[in-house]
Amino acid sequence: MPRELPKQYDHTGIESDIYAIWEKSGFFNPDNLPERHKEPFSIVLPPPNVTGVLHIGHAYEDALQDAVIRFQRMRGKRALWVPGTDSAATATQPKVEKIIQKEEGKNRHEIGREELVRRVAAFAKASENTILSQVRKMGASLDWSRYAYTMDDARNTAVTTAFQRMYEAGLIYRGNRIVNWDPKGQTVISDDEVVHEERDAKLYTFTYSKDFPIPIATTRLETKVGDTAVAVHPDDPRYQQYIGKEYDAVFYDVLTHIKVVADRGVDMEFGTGALGVTPAHSMADWEIADKNNLPRPQVINEYAKMSVDGALKDKKTTEARELIATWLAEQGLLQKVENIKQNVSVAERTGGIIEPLPKLQWFIAVDKPFIISRSQISGISGGSETTLKHIMRTAITSGDVSMPQENHRKSYMHWIDNLHDWCISRQIWFGHRIPIWYRGDELFCGVTAPSGDGWEQDPDVLDTWFSSALWTFSTLGWPSDSKDLKTFHPTSLMSPAYEILFLWVSRMILMSGFHLGQVPFTSVLIHGLVRDSKGRKFSKSLDNGVDPLDIIAKYGADALRMGLLVGTAIGNDLKFDESKVKGYRNFANKLWNIARFMLMNAPDQPIATTPSLTDEDAQALNELSAVTKDITKDMEELRLYLAAEKTYHYIWHTFADILVERVKPHLTGTDPVLKESAQWLMQEALATSLILLHPFMPFVTEAIWREVFPNKGLLMIEPWPSA
RNA sequence: GGGCGCUUAGCUCAGUUGGUUAGAGCGACUCGUUUACACCGAGUAGGUCGGGGGUUCGAAUCCCUCAGCGCCCACCA
């Protein structure tokens, strides 16, 4: 008796039912896959923020990676996709602090470190389920049994072990350096978290005192009480005669001692051609002072207030600037004041104006030679001398990590060339605390606290990217020599947004290279950002957000996945277009109706062996086989947008529009040969179509598969046609 | 200042190592109540591939140049 499907495909309900069936099957876990799945293929999900909600960018990333992992699984690979979440401490702690401030009127110092950390951790854990259930809604075939969290025990062990080993290798050191201090967030931030904003500023030209021969220009008068030198270009005829001379001056009410030094970095054209050197409050000046062995007094503190003794003490920097300007004018030392545009460094997260300060921080030395004990990276042999920077460069140039998008590869190499030591300490409380303990002059570095009394742990925590950098192997059991690590590392693919190429991708290469002598992944597919229909980034202030869950509710996850993937070359930004998603909802219905039609005209049982076929039907199957081959190649070479579009096109404009129409009379006619040939064609074309489309639209294809081939197993592990 | 891109139909974009009349989706227009589907079907219009020059038998594709747009990095005190 022919079965009959409803006239319309309704994704509501079906999607969660299908996901439950998949999860129950156990096939998300490669250990449960049938015998034929031998060769490993692994991806580690870029962990979303544990306190976050699924946004359209995640949806895109999930669609992309799930398509790849489903394809590889059907091809017979031992496919593993590892899920996880990130504590994202620098985002999470302030969030919780804000809540506490609002509800209890207390700041973090009133709460205390231990209690705050406990609360932040609890908050993070409580929000975990939100993001995880949302990722499930996308249809992501993640192995939940291997779920990892950056702050769970296994990952904590990995982090402290990694720190200890690098410390012992001499690659982690503590140093006094000018860092980007964010007075608002009360922490150091990395260069990558600093943004530059153009602001109006006043450029003051003045001399320190009446007998000081060289005028200098600055926008930051208040820092000048901390000057210890004036730098001029060695070839500058105006100032050559003064090089090496030293002067005393009472600047405002601070006794300063200024030496004139030569430095080729000084631009003779800018300002007066002379640079007032403030070693403690400028990166460039710090280096000049270092070269010339000059003192480096700090005159501004962590709260962006003056710390110099005298009348300026505890004044805000802006206030001190006004006071000094007035004083200079009164003394007749101020030559001119100009209004200029200036780029101000601002903390991306808090909006605080960066105050460069000298601070004791922990760093990873990227240029320091060390002996790598073992290495599988081409061009770096075990036991040879190398540097972390060299590893990061070689991983790409050797091709061990394939980064086929040339533009991204170029900017990666350019970034490596300009890379400085990585400051890994942060002055917040929630996060991986630096595994260093002090007792008097003693210092201990270890995975666990030292025994004995009087030890105090370093108060700082690690940059969140430190733990993220270990992610490909910390999720697979490292530091133990686990089976997973041996089987699935290096992972097969990493697919991050270009935003985090430097922050994350490069640092994974660094860590994996040092700790395992391996690359973390063998290929990188960098994707673009999802923007709104006008090409703007999604942001709260623009209120242009699109909630993927709303879209899923309206059109289904399958349609959303297609809408995100089709027609966008991977690596370029894409504009989110709801009408496109709607189109793929219609497509799901089209496919559903092909199946409906087929079932209406099908024999009771699927035909087991090829019957005698008409020439036309045989040719149609040959064409399908050619299409399959083409699509398979696109999938292998990660041209997912083409594979998806071609599949769509075949199903709608060849299968539905041409084949179905052509065989209709045969199916309803009386010639048994024509009829059986047509039935076979329908059955085969549908089966292949479902397989080809499954990586992109897993729900509707699996749902149809269950209706049409109830005696077969799950479509998600159906073998991909070998073509 | 250094680096990387983009400019193809009204809109959003493909075009996979240069190869026959440049493609898709959406939109527009015309026609269609055929029992798979109106979340549909049949069809039509629409592009000198940003401008100019060059290489080649052949260029949207390679080179030079001009114009416009964007991103990343650094940052002048």
PDB file of C-alpha atoms (C1' of nucleotides) in Angstrom, chain B residues 3-64:
ATOM      1  C1'   G B   3      50.377  45.017   4.786  1.00  0.00           C
ATOM      2  C1'   C B   4      45.986  42.486   2.670  1.00  0.00           C
ATOM      3  C1'   G B   5      41.713  42.720  -0.101  1.00  0.00           C
ATOM      4  C1'   C B   6      37.284  44.322  -2.874  1.00  0.00           C
ATOM      5  C1'   U B   7      34.711  46.729  -7.423  1.00  0.00           C
ATOM      6  C1'   U B   8      30.642  41.071 -12.194  1.00  0.00           C
ATOM      7  C1'   A B   9      22.575  41.691 -13.812  1.00  0.00           C
ATOM      8  C1'   G B  10      18.041  46.327  -9.798  1.00  0.00           C
ATOM      9  C1'   C B  11      19.921  43.704  -4.831  1.00  0.00           C
ATOM     10  C1'   U B  12      23.206  39.749  -2.473  1.00  0.00           C
ATOM     11  C1'   C B  13      27.003  37.120  -4.441  1.00  0.00           C
ATOM     12  C1'   A B  14      29.491  32.658  -7.372  1.00  0.00           C
ATOM     13  C1'   G B  15      32.813  32.171 -11.376  1.00  0.00           C
ATOM     14  C1'   U B  16      37.762  26.160  -8.424  1.00  0.00           C
ATOM     15  C1'   U B  17      45.638  26.467 -12.113  1.00  0.00           C
ATOM     16  C1'   G B  18      43.125  32.117 -18.754  1.00  0.00           C
ATOM     17  C1'   G B  19      39.469  28.326 -23.129  1.00  0.00           C
ATOM     18  C1'   U B  20      33.315  27.627 -26.523  1.00  0.00           C
ATOM     19  C1'   U B  21      27.144  32.473 -26.675  1.00  0.00           C
ATOM     20  C1'   A B  22      29.576  35.281 -18.253  1.00  0.00           C
ATOM     21  C1'   G B  23      26.135  32.112 -13.874  1.00  0.00           C
ATOM     22  C1'   A B  24      22.873  31.501  -9.249  1.00  0.00           C
ATOM     23  C1'   G B  25      19.387  33.226  -5.617  1.00  0.00           C
ATOM     24  C1'   C B  26      16.204  37.156  -4.637  1.00  0.00           C
ATOM     25  C1'   G B  27      13.550  41.015  -7.080  1.00  0.00           C
ATOM     26  C1'   A B  28      10.812  42.628 -11.896  1.00  0.00           C
ATOM     27  C1'   C B  29       7.600  41.250 -16.001  1.00  0.00           C
ATOM     28  C1'   U B  30       4.280  37.568 -18.954  1.00  0.00           C
ATOM     29  C1'   C B  31       1.555  33.141 -18.777  1.00  0.00           C
ATOM     30  C1'   G B  32      -0.485  28.840 -15.975  1.00  0.00           C
ATOM     31  C1'   U B  33      -6.626  26.359 -10.667  1.00  0.00           C
ATOM     32  C1'   U B  34      -2.300  19.788 -14.989  1.00  0.00           C
ATOM     33  C1'   U B  35      -3.992  14.823  -8.182  1.00  0.00           C
ATOM     34  C1'   A B  36       4.446  15.710  -5.544  1.00  0.00           C
ATOM     35  C1'   C B  37       4.875  20.709  -4.026  1.00  0.00           C
ATOM     36  C1'   A B  38       1.447  27.929  -4.851  1.00  0.00           C
ATOM     37  C1'   C B  39       6.841  27.082   0.486  1.00  0.00           C
ATOM     38  C1'   C B  40       4.552  25.606  -7.198  1.00  0.00           C
ATOM     39  C1'   G B  41       5.327  25.403 -12.655  1.00  0.00           C
ATOM     40  C1'   A B  42       6.550  27.401 -17.857  1.00  0.00           C
ATOM     41  C1'   G B  43       8.830  31.553 -19.884  1.00  0.00           C
ATOM     42  C1'   U B  44      10.953  36.844 -20.617  1.00  0.00           C
ATOM     43  C1'   A B  45      13.844  41.053 -19.775  1.00  0.00           C
ATOM     44  C1'   G B  46      18.403  42.630 -17.514  1.00  0.00           C
ATOM     45  C1'   G B  47      25.721  42.796 -17.523  1.00  0.00           C
ATOM     46  C1'   U B  48      30.923  46.799 -23.065  1.00  0.00           C
ATOM     47  C1'   C B  49      32.753  41.808 -15.629  1.00  0.00           C
ATOM     48  C1'   G B  50      35.028  50.032 -11.970  1.00  0.00           C
ATOM     49  C1'   G B  51      38.134  53.340 -16.069  1.00  0.00           C
ATOM     50  C1'   G B  52      42.530  53.077 -19.225  1.00  0.00           C
ATOM     51  C1'   G B  53      46.769  50.433 -21.153  1.00  0.00           C
ATOM     52  C1'   G B  54      49.516  45.795 -21.905  1.00  0.00           C
ATOM     53  C1'   U B  55      50.722  40.226 -22.417  1.00  0.00           C
ATOM     54  C1'   U B  56      48.192  36.215 -25.301  1.00  0.00           C
ATOM     55  C1'   C B  57      45.509  32.697 -30.782  1.00  0.00           C
ATOM     56  C1'   G B  58      42.184  33.774 -26.593  1.00  0.00           C
ATOM     57  C1'   A B  59      41.441  37.866 -20.392  1.00  0.00           C
ATOM     58  C1'   A B  60      36.085  38.687 -15.529  1.00  0.00           C
ATOM     59  C1'   U B  61      40.625  35.545 -14.728  1.00  0.00           C
ATOM     60  C1'   C B  62      47.761  37.405 -15.661  1.00  0.00           C
ATOM     61  C1'   C B  63      50.815  42.379 -15.619  1.00  0.00           C
ATOM     62  C1'   C B  64      50.909  47.946 -15.251  1.00  0.00           C
TER      63        C B  64
END
